[in-house]
Tab-separated table of C-alpha atoms and ligand atoms in Angstrom:
chain	number	residue	atom	x	y	z
A	1	MET	CA	-7.232	20.481	-4.626
A	2	ASP	CA	-3.055	19.860	-5.517
A	3	LYS	CA	-3.005	16.567	-6.465
A	4	ASN	CA	0.428	15.982	-6.494
A	5	LYS	CA	1.492	17.184	-3.203
A	6	ILE	CA	1.464	15.398	0.432
A	7	HIS	CA	-0.981	12.806	-0.929
A	8	LEU	CA	0.094	11.362	-4.191
A	9	LYS	CA	-3.233	10.929	-6.763
A	10	ALA	CA	-4.358	9.077	-9.896
A	11	PRO	CA	-3.174	11.509	-12.611
A	12	GLY	CA	-6.648	10.360	-14.267
A	13	ASN	CA	-8.969	7.280	-14.085
A	14	TRP	CA	-7.605	4.344	-12.142
A	15	ILE	CA	-4.610	3.570	-9.955
A	16	ASN	CA	-4.164	0.946	-7.288
A	17	ASP	CA	-0.864	-0.661	-5.150
A	18	PRO	CA	1.885	1.420	-5.214
A	19	ASN	CA	4.856	-0.548	-6.726
A	20	GLY	CA	8.705	-0.557	-7.169
A	21	PHE	CA	8.961	2.155	-4.806
A	22	ILE	CA	12.635	2.787	-4.053
A	23	TYR	CA	15.062	5.863	-3.298
A	24	TYR	CA	17.063	5.676	-6.140
A	25	LYS	CA	19.907	8.090	-7.479
A	26	GLY	CA	18.927	10.903	-5.548
A	27	ASN	CA	14.885	10.574	-6.292
A	28	TYR	CA	12.170	8.422	-4.830
A	29	HIS	CA	10.729	6.360	-7.684
A	30	LEU	CA	6.765	5.167	-6.647
A	31	PHE	CA	5.166	3.421	-9.533
A	32	TYR	CA	1.488	2.083	-9.202
A	33	GLN	CA	-1.131	-0.007	-10.665
A	34	TYR	CA	-2.903	2.070	-13.530
A	35	PHE	CA	-5.557	1.713	-15.393
A	36	PRO	CA	-5.092	4.420	-18.258
A	37	TYR	CA	-8.291	4.330	-19.715
A	38	ALA	CA	-11.238	4.521	-17.237
A	39	PRO	CA	-11.902	5.344	-13.811
A	40	ARG	CA	-11.951	1.498	-12.986
A	41	TRP	CA	-9.503	-1.133	-12.734
A	42	GLY	CA	-8.724	-3.213	-15.748
A	43	THR	CA	-5.702	-4.267	-17.803
A	44	MET	CA	-2.710	-3.050	-15.577
A	45	HIS	CA	0.280	-1.044	-16.395
A	46	TRP	CA	2.725	0.650	-14.265
A	47	GLY	CA	1.950	4.355	-13.668
A	48	HIS	CA	5.367	6.181	-12.590
A	49	ALA	CA	5.673	9.295	-10.264
A	50	VAL	CA	9.068	10.662	-9.094
A	51	SER	CA	9.579	12.987	-6.037
A	52	LYS	CA	12.998	14.248	-4.324
A	53	ASP	CA	11.300	14.799	-0.936
A	54	LEU	CA	8.604	12.634	-0.555
A	55	VAL	CA	6.134	15.459	-0.112
A	56	ASN	CA	5.846	16.927	-4.140
A	57	TRP	CA	5.538	14.602	-6.490
A	58	GLU	CA	5.837	14.699	-10.803
A	59	HIS	CA	4.180	11.980	-12.518
A	60	GLN	CA	6.134	10.645	-15.650
A	61	GLY	CA	3.554	8.773	-17.522
A	62	VAL	CA	3.700	4.757	-18.121
A	63	ALA	CA	7.098	3.271	-17.228
A	64	VAL	CA	5.750	-0.581	-17.844
A	65	PHE	CA	2.914	-1.713	-20.277
A	66	PRO	CA	1.835	-5.153	-21.832
A	67	THR	CA	4.033	-6.029	-24.520
A	68	LYS	CA	4.295	-10.029	-24.094
A	69	TYR	CA	2.238	-13.219	-24.083
A	70	GLU	CA	3.159	-13.375	-20.823
A	71	ASP	CA	2.329	-10.050	-19.523
A	72	GLN	CA	-0.555	-9.741	-22.308
A	73	ASN	CA	-3.259	-8.954	-19.804
A	74	GLY	CA	-1.695	-6.640	-17.113
A	75	CYS	CA	1.750	-5.989	-15.560
A	76	PHE	CA	0.762	-6.783	-11.988
A	77	SER	CA	2.229	-5.508	-8.779
A	78	GLY	CA	5.951	-5.929	-7.795
A	79	SER	CA	9.200	-4.036	-6.534
A	80	ALA	CA	12.289	-2.501	-7.308
A	81	ILE	CA	16.304	-3.041	-5.967
A	82	GLU	CA	19.337	-1.450	-7.059
A	83	ARG	CA	22.533	-2.696	-8.237
A	84	ASP	CA	25.501	-1.649	-9.414
A	85	GLY	CA	23.331	1.953	-10.564
A	86	ARG	CA	21.018	0.006	-12.689
A	87	LEU	CA	17.071	-0.153	-11.306
A	88	TYR	CA	15.426	-3.383	-11.326
A	89	LEU	CA	11.805	-3.966	-11.752
A	90	TYR	CA	9.967	-7.629	-10.674
A	91	TYR	CA	6.151	-7.624	-11.340
A	92	THR	CA	3.857	-10.204	-12.080
A	93	GLY	CA	2.753	-10.794	-15.779
A	94	VAL	CA	-0.648	-12.116	-16.270
A	95	HIS	CA	-2.243	-13.960	-19.107
A	96	TYR	CA	-6.111	-14.954	-19.415
A	97	ASN	CA	-6.287	-18.183	-20.772
A	98	LYS	CA	-10.186	-16.955	-22.025
A	99	ILE	CA	-10.952	-13.497	-23.181
A	100	ASN	CA	-14.167	-11.884	-22.016
A	101	PRO	CA	-15.668	-10.630	-25.386
A	102	GLU	CA	-17.741	-7.772	-23.415
A	103	ASP	CA	-14.593	-6.700	-21.582
A	104	ILE	CA	-11.585	-7.585	-22.442
A	105	HIS	CA	-9.890	-5.485	-19.693
A	106	GLN	CA	-11.248	-8.290	-16.709
A	107	CYS	CA	-10.672	-11.739	-16.567
A	108	LEU	CA	-13.389	-14.582	-16.293
A	109	ASN	CA	-13.961	-17.003	-13.673
A	110	ASP	CA	-10.200	-16.265	-12.746
A	111	GLU	CA	-9.176	-18.143	-15.406
A	112	PHE	CA	-5.333	-16.994	-16.056
A	113	GLU	CA	-2.006	-17.769	-15.307
A	114	SER	CA	0.684	-15.781	-13.508
A	115	SER	CA	4.459	-15.369	-14.261
A	116	GLN	CA	6.891	-13.382	-12.871
A	117	ILE	CA	8.855	-10.838	-14.883
A	118	MET	CA	12.337	-8.499	-14.505
A	119	ILE	CA	12.744	-5.562	-16.266
A	120	THR	CA	15.602	-3.188	-16.023
A	121	SER	CA	16.454	0.913	-16.771
A	122	GLU	CA	19.853	2.369	-16.648
A	123	ASP	CA	18.509	5.682	-15.382
A	124	GLY	CA	14.830	4.749	-13.789
A	125	ILE	CA	12.931	6.698	-16.743
A	126	HIS	CA	13.453	4.559	-19.723
A	127	PHE	CA	12.254	1.097	-19.872
A	128	ASP	CA	12.485	-0.952	-22.962
A	129	ASN	CA	9.151	-2.900	-22.755
A	130	PHE	CA	9.945	-4.674	-26.421
A	131	HIS	CA	13.431	-5.907	-25.861
A	132	GLY	CA	14.112	-5.437	-22.072
A	133	LYS	CA	11.647	-7.974	-19.935
A	134	LYS	CA	12.919	-11.523	-18.808
A	135	VAL	CA	10.644	-13.848	-17.445
A	136	ILE	CA	12.254	-15.354	-13.946
A	137	VAL	CA	9.616	-17.617	-12.834
A	138	PRO	CA	7.330	-19.148	-15.394
A	139	PRO	CA	3.783	-20.073	-14.027
A	140	ILE	CA	3.780	-22.577	-11.373
A	141	THR	CA	3.488	-26.497	-12.397
A	142	ASP	CA	3.686	-27.858	-9.244
A	143	GLU	CA	1.287	-27.325	-6.495
A	144	LYS	CA	3.717	-28.052	-3.684
A	145	VAL	CA	5.134	-24.620	-4.571
A	146	GLY	CA	2.060	-22.542	-5.308
A	147	ASP	CA	-0.640	-21.953	-7.115
A	148	ARG	CA	-0.452	-21.647	-10.982
A	149	THR	CA	-3.076	-18.632	-10.858
A	150	HIS	CA	-2.649	-17.001	-8.017
A	151	ALA	CA	1.391	-16.039	-7.286
A	152	ARG	CA	2.057	-12.807	-7.471
A	153	ASP	CA	3.388	-9.425	-6.306
A	154	PRO	CA	7.426	-10.072	-6.008
A	155	LYS	CA	8.906	-8.081	-3.288
A	156	VAL	CA	12.969	-8.682	-3.788
A	157	TRP	CA	15.602	-7.779	-1.480
A	158	ARG	CA	19.173	-7.911	-0.952
A	159	GLY	CA	19.990	-10.719	2.242
A	160	LYS	CA	22.929	-11.289	3.490
A	161	ASP	CA	24.210	-13.359	1.340
A	162	ALA	CA	22.029	-13.476	-1.414
A	163	TRP	CA	18.773	-11.752	-3.146
A	164	TYR	CA	15.588	-12.996	-1.945
A	165	MET	CA	11.990	-12.810	-3.496
A	166	VAL	CA	8.631	-13.641	-1.587
A	167	LEU	CA	5.461	-14.188	-3.483
A	168	GLY	CA	1.823	-14.077	-2.223
A	169	SER	CA	0.157	-17.707	-3.327
A	170	LYS	CA	-2.369	-20.067	-1.803
A	171	THR	CA	-2.424	-23.390	-0.969
A	172	PRO	CA	-4.732	-26.039	-2.806
A	173	ASP	CA	-7.292	-25.950	0.516
A	174	ASN	CA	-7.521	-22.141	0.008
A	175	ARG	CA	-5.061	-20.679	2.794
A	176	GLY	CA	-2.781	-18.080	2.096
A	177	LYS	CA	0.621	-18.841	1.237
A	178	LEU	CA	3.960	-17.128	1.101
A	179	ILE	CA	6.636	-18.638	-1.452
A	180	PHE	CA	10.330	-17.525	-1.142
A	181	TYR	CA	12.821	-17.837	-3.803
A	182	LYS	CA	16.745	-17.068	-3.725
A	183	SER	CA	19.081	-16.024	-6.370
A	184	GLU	CA	22.969	-15.142	-6.610
A	185	ASP	CA	22.547	-13.248	-9.678
A	186	LEU	CA	19.254	-11.285	-9.932
A	187	TYR	CA	18.445	-13.448	-12.959
A	188	ASP	CA	18.109	-17.072	-12.174
A	189	TRP	CA	15.579	-17.747	-9.218
A	190	GLU	CA	15.123	-21.049	-6.767
A	191	PRO	CA	12.000	-21.850	-4.851
A	192	ILE	CA	13.539	-22.185	-1.609
A	193	ASN	CA	10.736	-22.502	1.001
A	194	THR	CA	6.985	-21.438	1.758
A	195	ALA	CA	4.832	-20.276	4.839
A	196	SER	CA	1.341	-20.589	5.452
A	197	LYS	CA	-0.849	-21.011	8.676
A	198	GLU	CA	-3.137	-23.752	9.879
A	199	SER	CA	-5.671	-20.878	10.755
A	200	GLY	CA	-5.750	-19.699	7.358
A	201	PHE	CA	-5.711	-16.322	7.591
A	202	GLY	CA	-7.952	-15.568	4.336
A	203	TRP	CA	-7.360	-17.481	1.339
A	204	MET	CA	-5.039	-15.988	-0.408
A	205	TRP	CA	-2.118	-13.243	0.366
A	206	GLU	CA	-1.512	-10.655	-1.919
A	207	CYS	CA	1.369	-7.839	-1.869
A	208	PRO	CA	3.602	-9.462	0.773
A	209	ASP	CA	6.633	-7.310	2.477
A	210	TYR	CA	8.965	-8.302	4.582
A	211	PHE	CA	12.000	-6.022	6.221
A	212	GLU	CA	14.080	-6.178	9.583
A	213	THR	CA	13.921	-3.137	12.250
A	214	GLU	CA	16.039	-2.431	15.051
A	215	GLY	CA	12.585	-3.964	17.005
A	216	GLY	CA	11.875	-6.672	15.469
A	217	LYS	CA	11.127	-8.591	11.820
A	218	VAL	CA	8.193	-7.320	9.929
A	219	LEU	CA	5.851	-9.124	7.700
A	220	ILE	CA	2.981	-7.271	6.069
A	221	ILE	CA	0.394	-9.302	3.736
A	222	SER	CA	-2.992	-8.112	2.343
A	223	PRO	CA	-5.025	-11.442	2.472
A	224	MET	CA	-8.066	-12.020	0.581
A	225	GLY	CA	-11.354	-13.037	2.473
A	226	PHE	CA	-9.640	-11.974	5.564
A	227	ARG	CA	-12.691	-10.443	7.402
A	228	LYS	CA	-15.778	-11.341	6.983
A	229	GLU	CA	-18.865	-9.400	7.716
A	230	ALA	CA	-22.234	-9.589	5.266
A	231	GLY	CA	-21.757	-7.217	2.317
A	232	LEU	CA	-18.272	-5.394	3.369
A	233	GLU	CA	-14.997	-5.686	2.190
A	234	GLU	CA	-13.125	-8.474	2.787
A	235	ASN	CA	-9.834	-7.779	2.023
A	236	HIS	CA	-7.175	-6.183	4.765
A	237	THR	CA	-4.137	-5.696	5.357
A	238	ILE	CA	-2.349	-6.793	8.438
A	239	CYS	CA	1.361	-6.518	9.595
A	240	MET	CA	2.758	-8.982	12.623
A	241	LEU	CA	6.442	-9.695	13.587
A	242	ALA	CA	7.352	-12.742	12.334
A	243	ALA	CA	10.307	-15.454	13.360
A	244	PHE	CA	12.491	-15.497	9.924
A	245	GLU	CA	15.650	-17.451	9.341
A	246	GLU	CA	16.993	-16.399	6.065
A	247	ALA	CA	19.478	-18.593	4.401
A	248	ALA	CA	16.466	-21.445	4.546
A	249	CYS	CA	13.676	-18.613	3.967
A	250	ARG	CA	11.844	-20.553	7.239
A	251	MET	CA	9.226	-17.987	8.176
A	252	GLU	CA	7.027	-18.597	11.192
A	253	MET	CA	4.128	-16.374	11.716
A	254	PRO	CA	2.260	-15.474	15.351
A	255	GLU	CA	-1.469	-15.705	15.951
A	256	THR	CA	-1.362	-12.111	17.150
A	257	TYR	CA	-1.446	-9.314	13.806
A	258	GLN	CA	-2.206	-5.797	13.785
A	259	TYR	CA	-4.397	-4.092	11.013
A	260	LEU	CA	-2.057	-1.981	9.394
A	261	ASP	CA	-4.660	0.882	9.150
A	262	TYR	CA	-7.881	0.850	11.745
A	263	GLY	CA	-9.811	2.462	8.909
A	264	LEU	CA	-9.429	-0.500	6.561
A	265	ASP	CA	-9.538	1.437	3.445
A	266	LEU	CA	-5.761	1.117	3.190
A	267	TYR	CA	-4.612	-1.854	1.156
A	268	ALA	CA	-1.450	-3.534	-0.636
A	269	PRO	CA	1.127	-1.270	0.831
A	270	GLN	CA	4.891	-1.563	-0.093
A	271	SER	CA	7.791	-0.409	1.798
A	272	THR	CA	11.606	0.781	1.171
A	273	GLU	CA	14.260	2.460	2.637
A	274	ASP	CA	14.730	6.136	2.479
A	275	GLU	CA	17.862	8.271	1.925
A	276	GLU	CA	18.422	8.076	5.906
A	277	GLY	CA	17.868	4.279	6.145
A	278	ARG	CA	14.372	4.558	7.541
A	279	ARG	CA	12.082	2.134	6.430
A	280	VAL	CA	9.420	4.220	4.892
A	281	LEU	CA	5.858	2.853	3.549
A	282	ALA	CA	3.333	3.894	1.182
A	283	ALA	CA	-0.151	2.408	0.443
A	284	TRP	CA	-2.959	2.653	-1.785
A	285	LEU	CA	-6.544	4.305	-0.406
A	286	ARG	CA	-9.382	2.283	-1.647
A	287	MET	CA	-12.152	4.950	-2.946
A	288	PRO	CA	-15.648	3.624	-3.844
A	289	GLU	CA	-15.965	6.695	-6.578
A	290	ALA	CA	-14.152	8.335	-8.937
A	291	VAL	CA	-14.029	12.343	-7.806
A	292	ASN	CA	-16.034	14.361	-10.170
A	293	GLY	CA	-16.035	11.158	-12.178
A	294	LYS	CA	-12.720	11.588	-13.130
A	295	TRP	CA	-9.754	9.880	-11.025
A	296	CYS	CA	-10.244	7.057	-8.297
A	297	GLY	CA	-7.288	6.140	-5.966
A	298	MET	CA	-4.778	7.723	-4.158
A	299	PHE	CA	-1.716	6.882	-1.751
A	300	CYS	CA	-1.694	7.449	2.114
A	301	ILE	CA	1.096	9.737	3.759
A	302	PRO	CA	4.507	8.001	3.311
A	303	ARG	CA	4.724	6.407	6.967
A	304	VAL	CA	7.836	5.457	9.042
A	305	VAL	CA	7.624	2.217	10.296
A	306	GLU	CA	9.205	1.601	13.795
A	307	VAL	CA	9.141	-1.174	16.650
A	308	LYS	CA	9.309	-1.099	20.298
A	309	ASP	CA	7.868	-3.440	22.584
A	310	GLY	CA	6.610	-5.900	20.279
A	311	HIS	CA	4.646	-3.088	19.159
A	312	ILE	CA	4.399	-1.785	15.314
A	313	TYR	CA	4.459	1.828	14.906
A	314	PHE	CA	3.181	3.876	11.495
A	315	ARG	CA	4.585	7.181	11.903
A	316	VAL	CA	4.126	10.327	9.641
A	317	HIS	CA	7.436	10.676	7.848
A	318	PRO	CA	9.271	13.788	8.941
A	319	ASN	CA	9.653	15.226	5.505
A	320	ILE	CA	5.998	15.823	5.467
A	321	GLU	CA	5.403	16.475	9.127
A	322	LYS	CA	7.784	19.184	8.870
A	323	MET	CA	5.717	20.829	5.707
A	324	TYR	CA	2.634	22.037	8.143
A	325	THR	CA	4.305	25.137	9.456
A	326	ARG	CA	1.802	28.051	9.200
A	327	ARG	CA	-0.799	28.396	12.225
A	328	ILE	CA	-4.625	28.964	11.088
A	329	SER	CA	-7.305	30.149	12.982
A	330	HIS	CA	-10.202	28.264	10.396
A	331	ALA	CA	-9.760	25.520	7.888
A	332	SER	CA	-10.914	27.765	5.098
A	333	GLN	CA	-7.314	29.323	5.276
A	334	ALA	CA	-5.485	26.218	4.530
A	335	ASP	CA	-3.155	25.205	1.537
A	336	SER	CA	-4.784	23.228	-1.218
A	337	ALA	CA	-3.096	20.483	0.154
A	338	GLY	CA	-4.575	20.396	3.315
A	339	TYR	CA	-4.403	20.966	6.723
A	340	LYS	CA	-3.309	19.380	10.239
A	341	VAL	CA	-5.648	19.472	13.415
A	342	SER	CA	-3.687	18.150	16.451
A	343	PHE	CA	-5.475	18.169	20.137
A	344	GLU	CA	-6.006	15.604	23.230
A	345	ILE	CA	-9.092	14.078	23.051
A	346	GLY	CA	-11.498	13.320	26.101
A	347	ASP	CA	-13.635	10.629	27.071
A	348	GLY	CA	-16.817	11.132	25.606
A	349	GLU	CA	-15.515	14.031	23.377
A	350	THR	CA	-16.264	14.627	19.820
A	351	VAL	CA	-14.696	16.408	17.056
A	352	ASN	CA	-15.688	17.143	13.647
A	353	ILE	CA	-13.717	17.804	11.012
A	354	GLY	CA	-15.807	18.904	8.022
A	355	GLY	CA	-18.729	16.275	8.670
A	356	TYR	CA	-15.900	13.755	9.943
A	357	LYS	CA	-16.482	12.496	13.303
A	358	ILE	CA	-13.940	11.912	15.817
A	359	SER	CA	-14.688	10.508	19.158
A	360	ARG	CA	-13.000	8.747	22.211
A	361	ARG	CA	-14.799	5.743	23.755
A	362	GLY	CA	-12.731	4.821	27.080
A	363	ARG	CA	-9.464	4.035	25.801
A	364	GLN	CA	-10.671	3.758	21.835
A	365	ILE	CA	-10.610	6.126	19.101
A	366	CYS	CA	-13.434	6.036	16.779
A	367	THR	CA	-14.735	7.336	14.151
A	368	ASP	CA	-17.636	8.182	11.668
A	369	ARG	CA	-17.853	9.216	8.139
A	370	GLN	CA	-21.423	8.378	7.265
A	371	GLY	CA	-22.114	12.316	6.634
A	372	VAL	CA	-19.167	12.392	4.085
A	373	PHE	CA	-19.191	9.681	2.247
A	374	PRO	CA	-21.584	7.540	-0.248
A	375	GLU	CA	-24.074	5.440	0.890
A	376	HIS	CA	-24.686	2.085	-0.423
A	377	THR	CA	-20.624	0.956	-0.765
A	378	ASN	CA	-19.374	-1.986	0.894
A	379	PHE	CA	-16.919	0.549	2.963
A	380	ARG	CA	-17.127	0.882	6.555
A	381	MET	CA	-18.725	3.858	7.835
A	382	GLN	CA	-17.375	3.336	11.530
A	383	CYS	CA	-13.691	2.592	12.783
A	384	ALA	CA	-12.131	2.085	15.909
A	385	THR	CA	-8.624	1.559	17.349
A	386	PRO	CA	-8.234	-0.928	19.683
A	387	GLU	CA	-7.322	0.198	23.246
A	388	VAL	CA	-4.608	2.275	23.399
A	389	LYS	CA	-2.324	2.831	25.730
A	390	GLU	CA	-0.018	5.760	25.263
A	391	GLY	CA	-2.296	8.431	25.714
A	392	PHE	CA	-5.155	10.405	23.551
A	393	HIS	CA	-3.144	12.971	21.536
A	394	LEU	CA	-4.189	12.859	18.129
A	395	ASP	CA	-2.491	14.320	14.646
A	396	VAL	CA	-5.194	14.529	12.207
A	397	TYR	CA	-3.759	15.280	8.230
A	398	VAL	CA	-6.995	16.418	5.984
A	399	ASP	CA	-6.729	16.427	2.321
A	400	SER	CA	-10.234	16.867	-0.220
A	401	ASN	CA	-10.567	12.765	0.167
A	402	LEU	CA	-8.467	11.546	2.543
A	403	ILE	CA	-8.429	11.925	6.253
A	404	GLU	CA	-5.987	10.034	8.407
A	405	VAL	CA	-5.992	10.156	12.149
A	406	PHE	CA	-2.692	8.995	13.503
A	407	VAL	CA	-3.090	8.083	17.169
A	408	ASN	CA	-0.066	8.868	19.760
A	409	ASN	CA	2.738	9.490	16.975
A	410	GLY	CA	1.602	6.029	15.049
A	411	GLU	CA	0.864	4.082	17.800
A	412	TYR	CA	-2.718	3.116	15.503
A	413	VAL	CA	-3.724	5.155	12.552
A	414	ILE	CA	-6.892	5.474	11.337
A	415	SER	CA	-7.535	6.597	7.292
A	416	ASN	CA	-10.574	7.287	5.283
A	417	THR	CA	-11.523	8.452	2.061
A	418	VAL	CA	-14.245	10.923	2.404
A	419	TYR	CA	-15.993	13.008	-0.212
A	420	GLY	CA	-17.305	16.777	-0.150
A	421	LEU	CA	-16.144	17.532	3.431
A	422	THR	CA	-17.116	21.266	4.373
A	423	ARG	CA	-14.383	23.773	5.954
A	424	GLU	CA	-16.116	23.895	9.271
A	425	ILE	CA	-14.408	21.955	12.519
A	426	ARG	CA	-16.926	22.041	15.312
A	427	ALA	CA	-15.724	20.418	19.048
A	428	GLU	CA	-16.599	21.589	22.326
A	429	GLU	CA	-13.419	23.132	23.059
A	430	THR	CA	-12.443	24.371	19.870
A	431	GLU	CA	-9.549	26.570	21.712
A	432	LYS	CA	-7.598	23.519	22.189
A	433	LEU	CA	-7.272	22.441	18.517
A	434	GLN	CA	-4.050	23.485	17.024
A	435	ILE	CA	-4.634	23.932	12.796
A	436	ASP	CA	-1.541	23.931	10.898
A	437	THR	CA	-0.987	24.160	7.327
A	438	LEU	CA	1.566	24.471	4.463
A	439	GLU	CA	3.148	27.509	3.684
B	501	FRU	C1	-4.023	-5.971	-4.701
B	501	FRU	C2	-3.527	-6.454	-6.243
B	501	FRU	C3	-2.136	-7.522	-6.334
B	501	FRU	C4	-2.292	-7.331	-7.892
B	501	FRU	C5	-2.755	-5.934	-8.333
B	501	FRU	C6	-3.851	-6.104	-9.603
B	501	FRU	O1	-4.710	-4.788	-4.624
B	501	FRU	O2	-4.581	-7.401	-6.345
B	501	FRU	O3	-2.483	-8.586	-6.004
B	501	FRU	O4	-0.896	-7.665	-8.111
B	501	FRU	O5	-3.233	-5.644	-7.101
B	501	FRU	O6	-3.787	-4.978	-9.591
């Protein structure tokens, strides 16, 4: 398997959220939550990967790591912006109030506090972790603003008249909450407004992202405790078209939302503008087990976000799409970075890709990974889109541990992590499947 092509994968051990995603000085930079010592979550560092084209990635090692009282127990998620040629990273520093004597890398009973920290670089490669950090928002003391423990994942953007930052947090009665800050100079930040929902939408919102597109203003959040089904993962990423008045940071969220991805493995996405000004998004694919006991965590294909007629589309980025130029007749002829299967699916039909089943039930596209996934996890085996409107065309991107089913060019997407796929593709009419791989 090619670990750094199409899907960026953990260099070893553990990765989770994408961080600081930006096109800067001719390269895409993608940082990520990284635990360098074992294939499980622990004291967070920012790992770093760079790409010219969003297809081929090179790991750069650790960019940001704990050095201060405020980030002693982790450099949590955050974002990047550029000003006057300098790269600015914003992240959450975590300090545990009590150390777990049996495992210093995980917190006891949520007893920690969070600060927001900035670190800058003149080339995007060198970061002075010892002298270059500045705490821009100390732990919150006013409950009306936000929670002292759960306030994290700063997303910073340039607005019309100032810089803005949104944090994910919670209300005292355990509803998700956003906190908006504003700054003239990127150093001094003032809380301006907050937003939450009567109906809750989970108890805490992680990794907020907000941006404008031609078709509407998009809010993405990853609420914890959102979808409750006995024993199954409860934290899921949703997106919606929000009303936002920038100067006053006044946000109104609708009741209706979409899952960002209907496979429900994808979490904590982050977007930026690509070199052509498209809105492109990266996201973490959760995995229940390390591959060969060695690495755990990877990212989806970079997706272009577009809004049309009130619907949010997630399309394969054109740089990725154009890589699949070699037609093959059997999956065993595929490149080590994977292959793509395209077809129209009929009602009641099933296509089995290496043990992963994709079928159509009426207007819904359904998947079943039971044959290619460990049992007894809290992951869902079966997934389905809502009723689709635009036809039944599927483009299925297959890599050794990830299948991404794009329905109607991004009307909906189902992405699932998988283990032990075979190279066999089975369908009632194999002739209609078009299989393409990389040169
Ligand atoms: C989301 C998240 C973020 C946090 C980071 C810690 O997956 O929990 O809220 O900053 O991961 O690794």
